[in-house]
Tab-separated table of C-alpha atoms in Angstrom:
chain	number	residue	atom	x	y	z
A	1	MET	CA	-0.122	-0.047	0.293
A	2	LYS	CA	1.166	3.581	-0.670
A	3	THR	CA	1.291	4.654	2.834
A	4	LYS	CA	2.965	8.081	2.189
A	5	GLU	CA	0.837	8.911	-0.541
A	6	ARG	CA	-2.466	7.244	1.771
A	7	GLU	CA	-1.545	10.000	4.970
A	8	LYS	CA	-0.900	12.571	2.875
A	9	ALA	CA	-4.144	12.188	0.779
A	10	ILE	CA	-5.890	12.364	4.365
A	11	LEU	CA	-4.093	15.239	5.611
A	12	LEU	CA	-5.463	17.136	2.644
A	13	ARG	CA	-8.846	16.090	2.800
A	14	LYS	CA	-9.034	17.283	6.571
A	15	LYS	CA	-8.280	20.530	5.434
A	16	GLY	CA	-11.066	20.557	3.009
A	17	GLU	CA	-9.420	19.588	-0.542
A	18	SER	CA	-11.576	17.722	-3.063
A	19	ILE	CA	-10.803	14.410	-4.291
A	20	ASN	CA	-9.708	15.725	-7.914
A	21	VAL	CA	-7.369	18.069	-6.197
A	22	ILE	CA	-5.662	15.575	-3.832
A	23	ALA	CA	-5.636	13.139	-6.679
A	24	HIS	CA	-3.562	15.680	-9.027
A	25	THR	CA	-1.602	16.750	-6.031
A	26	ILE	CA	-0.032	13.040	-4.914
A	27	GLY	CA	0.071	11.689	-8.515
A	28	VAL	CA	-2.161	8.679	-7.753
A	29	SER	CA	-6.000	7.649	-8.949
A	30	LYS	CA	-9.145	9.303	-7.926
A	31	ALA	CA	-10.155	5.700	-7.152
A	32	SER	CA	-7.229	5.396	-4.945
A	33	VAL	CA	-8.095	9.102	-3.158
A	34	SER	CA	-11.827	8.007	-2.839
A	35	THR	CA	-10.840	5.082	-0.874
A	36	TRP	CA	-8.845	6.208	1.534
A	37	VAL	CA	-10.662	9.023	2.263
A	38	ARG	CA	-14.108	7.747	2.359
A	39	ASP	CA	-14.153	7.875	6.067
A	40	ILE	CA	-13.331	11.682	6.661
A	41	SER	CA	-16.408	14.059	6.928
A	42	LEU	CA	-16.177	17.457	6.116
A	43	THR	CA	-17.482	20.231	7.748
A	44	GLN	CA	-20.468	22.116	6.351
A	45	ARG	CA	-18.059	25.228	5.881
A	46	GLN	CA	-15.582	22.948	3.846
A	47	ARG	CA	-18.517	21.497	1.790
A	48	ASN	CA	-20.046	25.211	0.703
A	49	GLN	CA	-16.031	25.751	-0.055
A	50	LEU	CA	-15.997	22.608	-2.451
A	51	ILE	CA	-19.267	24.039	-4.202
A	52	GLN	CA	-17.729	27.391	-4.105
A	53	ASN	CA	-14.656	26.458	-6.193
A	54	GLN	CA	-16.225	23.997	-8.742
A	55	PHE	CA	-18.569	26.797	-9.617
A	56	ASN	CA	-15.636	28.888	-10.475
A	57	ILE	CA	-13.721	26.064	-12.282
A	58	TYR	CA	-17.283	25.728	-14.152
A	59	ALA	CA	-17.380	29.413	-14.971
A	60	ILE	CA	-13.314	30.121	-16.099
A	61	GLU	CA	-13.873	26.757	-18.344
A	62	LYS	CA	-17.071	28.392	-19.589
A	63	ARG	CA	-15.395	31.495	-20.259
A	64	ARG	CA	-12.541	30.092	-21.683
A	65	LYS	CA	-14.634	28.195	-24.337
A	66	SER	CA	-16.689	31.020	-25.007
A	67	ARG	CA	-13.211	33.093	-25.604
A	68	LEU	CA	-12.203	30.354	-28.016
A	69	SER	CA	-15.156	30.345	-29.938
A	70	ASN	CA	-15.097	33.884	-30.513
A	71	GLU	CA	-11.846	33.903	-31.592
A	72	LEU	CA	-11.901	30.925	-33.986
A	73	ALA	CA	-15.248	32.698	-35.822
A	74	LYS	CA	-13.098	35.766	-36.261
A	75	ARG	CA	-10.370	34.188	-37.571
A	76	GLN	CA	-12.985	32.217	-39.860
A	77	THR	CA	-14.826	35.610	-41.302
A	78	ILE	CA	-11.150	36.579	-42.017
A	79	ILE	CA	-10.250	33.472	-44.185
A	80	ASP	CA	-14.281	33.390	-46.067
A	81	GLU	CA	-13.407	36.660	-47.000
A	82	ALA	CA	-10.217	36.366	-48.547
A	83	LYS	CA	-11.914	33.099	-50.400
A	84	LYS	CA	-14.008	35.705	-52.508
A	85	ASP	CA	-10.750	37.558	-53.633
A	86	ILE	CA	-10.492	34.109	-55.841
A	87	LYS	CA	-12.899	33.518	-58.235
A	88	SER	CA	-11.624	30.656	-60.011
A	89	ILE	CA	-8.101	29.004	-61.138
A	90	SER	CA	-7.343	29.115	-64.943
A	91	LYS	CA	-5.126	26.671	-67.030
A	92	ILE	CA	-2.276	29.446	-66.554
A	93	GLU	CA	-2.584	29.906	-63.141
A	94	LEU	CA	-2.733	26.221	-62.700
A	95	LYS	CA	0.483	25.983	-64.822
A	96	LEU	CA	1.708	28.892	-62.814
A	97	ILE	CA	1.083	26.847	-59.231
A	98	GLY	CA	2.332	23.455	-60.240
A	99	CYS	CA	5.494	24.544	-61.217
A	100	MET	CA	6.104	26.751	-58.230
A	101	LEU	CA	4.851	23.986	-56.227
A	102	TYR	CA	7.797	21.630	-58.226
A	103	TRP	CA	10.022	24.826	-57.653
A	104	ALA	CA	9.838	24.653	-53.756
A	105	GLU	CA	9.144	20.731	-53.461
A	106	GLY	CA	10.441	18.747	-56.775
A	107	ARG	CA	13.468	17.478	-57.556
A	108	LYS	CA	16.129	19.759	-59.488
A	109	ARG	CA	18.741	17.690	-60.294
A	110	GLY	CA	19.017	15.390	-62.905
A	111	GLN	CA	17.314	15.213	-66.339
A	112	ARG	CA	15.470	12.055	-66.670
A	113	VAL	CA	12.824	11.903	-63.472
A	114	VAL	CA	9.869	14.449	-62.561
A	115	SER	CA	10.121	13.400	-58.585
A	116	PHE	CA	7.723	15.655	-56.465
A	117	SER	CA	7.597	14.730	-52.427
A	118	ASN	CA	5.586	15.520	-49.969
A	119	SER	CA	3.129	15.151	-47.087
A	120	ASP	CA	0.499	17.288	-47.251
A	121	PRO	CA	-2.647	15.330	-49.218
A	122	MET	CA	-4.106	18.907	-50.391
A	123	ILE	CA	-0.487	19.761	-52.163
A	124	ILE	CA	-0.021	16.133	-53.559
A	125	ARG	CA	-3.871	16.584	-55.126
A	126	VAL	CA	-2.742	19.963	-56.911
A	127	ILE	CA	0.333	18.599	-58.023
A	128	MET	CA	-1.610	15.429	-59.765
A	129	ARG	CA	-3.818	18.466	-61.329
A	130	PHE	CA	-0.477	19.920	-62.462
A	131	PHE	CA	0.541	16.773	-63.987
A	132	ARG	CA	-2.277	15.323	-65.425
A	133	GLU	CA	-3.732	18.710	-66.740
A	134	ILE	CA	-0.881	20.860	-67.828
A	135	CYS	CA	1.722	18.390	-68.228
A	136	PHE	CA	-0.453	15.638	-69.606
A	137	VAL	CA	1.271	12.504	-67.627
A	138	SER	CA	-0.356	9.344	-68.947
A	139	GLU	CA	-1.950	7.413	-65.926
A	140	ALA	CA	0.510	4.238	-66.770
A	141	LYS	CA	3.629	6.676	-66.136
A	142	PHE	CA	3.157	7.583	-62.560
A	143	ARG	CA	4.853	5.667	-59.888
A	144	CYS	CA	4.769	6.604	-56.261
A	145	HIS	CA	7.033	5.933	-53.155
A	146	ILE	CA	5.711	6.126	-49.424
A	147	HIS	CA	8.187	7.055	-46.697
A	148	THR	CA	6.748	5.992	-43.179
A	149	TYR	CA	8.009	5.845	-39.674
A	150	SER	CA	7.445	2.807	-37.624
A	151	HIS	CA	4.258	4.426	-36.056
A	152	VAL	CA	2.704	4.194	-39.215
A	153	ASN	CA	-0.050	1.522	-40.249
A	154	VAL	CA	1.423	0.807	-43.853
A	155	SER	CA	-2.061	-0.718	-45.137
A	156	LYS	CA	-3.949	2.325	-44.316
A	157	ALA	CA	-0.705	4.664	-45.595
A	158	GLU	CA	-0.649	2.879	-49.063
A	159	LYS	CA	-4.644	3.086	-49.299
A	160	TYR	CA	-4.798	6.666	-48.427
A	161	TRP	CA	-2.136	7.391	-50.720
A	162	SER	CA	-3.763	5.546	-53.198
A	163	ASP	CA	-6.971	7.361	-53.010
A	164	ILE	CA	-5.369	10.982	-52.784
A	165	THR	CA	-3.753	10.158	-56.089
A	166	GLY	CA	-6.103	8.249	-57.930
A	167	LEU	CA	-3.597	5.687	-58.492
A	168	PRO	CA	-3.754	1.970	-58.078
A	169	LEU	CA	-1.465	0.451	-55.865
A	170	ASN	CA	0.541	-1.873	-58.398
A	171	GLN	CA	1.983	1.692	-59.653
A	172	PHE	CA	3.433	2.002	-55.915
A	173	TYR	CA	7.047	0.876	-54.844
A	174	LYS	CA	7.370	-0.880	-51.579
A	175	THR	CA	6.825	1.164	-48.762
A	176	TYR	CA	9.763	1.897	-47.089
A	177	SER	CA	9.174	1.900	-42.979
A	178	LYS	CA	12.164	4.116	-41.077
A	179	PRO	CA	12.245	2.622	-37.640
A	180	SER	CA	12.788	5.835	-35.474
A	181	LYS	CA	12.566	6.371	-31.256
A	182	SER	CA	11.307	9.543	-31.973
A	183	SER	CA	8.537	8.367	-34.488
A	184	GLN	CA	5.813	8.341	-31.675
A	185	SER	CA	6.112	12.434	-31.773
A	186	LYS	CA	5.699	12.296	-35.335
A	187	MET	CA	2.549	10.718	-35.612
A	188	ASP	CA	0.316	13.696	-35.482
A	189	ILE	CA	2.382	15.681	-38.381
A	190	LEU	CA	2.952	12.991	-40.498
A	191	PRO	CA	0.025	10.085	-39.758
A	192	TYR	CA	0.560	8.504	-43.410
A	193	GLY	CA	4.325	9.667	-43.891
A	194	THR	CA	5.468	11.316	-46.678
A	195	LEU	CA	4.786	10.615	-50.849
A	196	ASP	CA	7.091	10.760	-53.819
A	197	VAL	CA	5.203	10.863	-56.816
A	198	ASP	CA	7.808	10.033	-60.199
A	199	VAL	CA	7.661	10.395	-63.897
A	200	CYS	CA	10.249	9.143	-65.970
A	201	ASP	CA	10.450	11.566	-68.833
A	202	ALA	CA	13.586	13.351	-69.275
A	203	LYS	CA	11.991	15.927	-71.625
A	204	LEU	CA	9.240	16.909	-69.293
A	205	PHE	CA	11.737	17.157	-66.625
A	206	LEU	CA	13.513	19.854	-68.522
A	207	THR	CA	10.565	21.505	-69.285
A	208	ILE	CA	9.384	22.038	-65.938
A	209	ILE	CA	12.763	23.344	-65.099
A	210	GLY	CA	12.400	25.701	-68.347
A	211	TRP	CA	9.383	27.061	-66.956
A	212	ILE	CA	10.508	27.661	-63.790
A	213	GLU	CA	13.172	29.481	-64.927
A	214	LYS	CA	11.055	31.638	-66.792
A	215	ILE	CA	9.280	32.493	-64.133
A	216	TYR	CA	12.162	33.424	-61.885
A	217	THR	CA	12.911	35.555	-65.021
A	218	LEU	CA	10.375	37.611	-65.269
A	219	VAL	CA	9.356	38.058	-61.525
A	220	LEU	CA	12.760	39.994	-61.328
A	221	ASP	CA	12.602	41.499	-64.714
């Protein structure tokens, strides 16, 4: 039995502390505290104080949630207003967007393979549209490679990226799962790993590089 913890719990209860506070202070479960202090009777004043404290906690939490809700509403209003600035995306705009994405995240070395890597599904969807509608890449030429960490379920990751790209799994290389002690910390930011989209086409690679260089020249002209 945790004698020291039990004695401390009894002492705190006699002072009028709540079960939750005692459990948090000592670092034990509420069930243990309840068992240890069940025979201790609180004074009317202590019971009234606990009720008042509980009311204060609920009031504070209610105000916090209200502030958070208002802040989120304000943020969403700004986002919604900004969306009105863009009515549609033309082919030339899609071309520019795709080039900028490739400039930032695509492979620029070598002369044979167009290769784009990212973990954001929205970005992958956009670059796939760029490849299909602007670069006219045939479906059969796409190849994908998933890079994951040990916390990722490989089957779920493969299905996920297959759905995102609209490509069958037979066009995916074997998924690479990297063992890492720190991989658990990446669970929230990389729940499905990172995807490489490859197109083996030397001419397309040089074409995209040419588009990027022209854009760079025009922007700085």
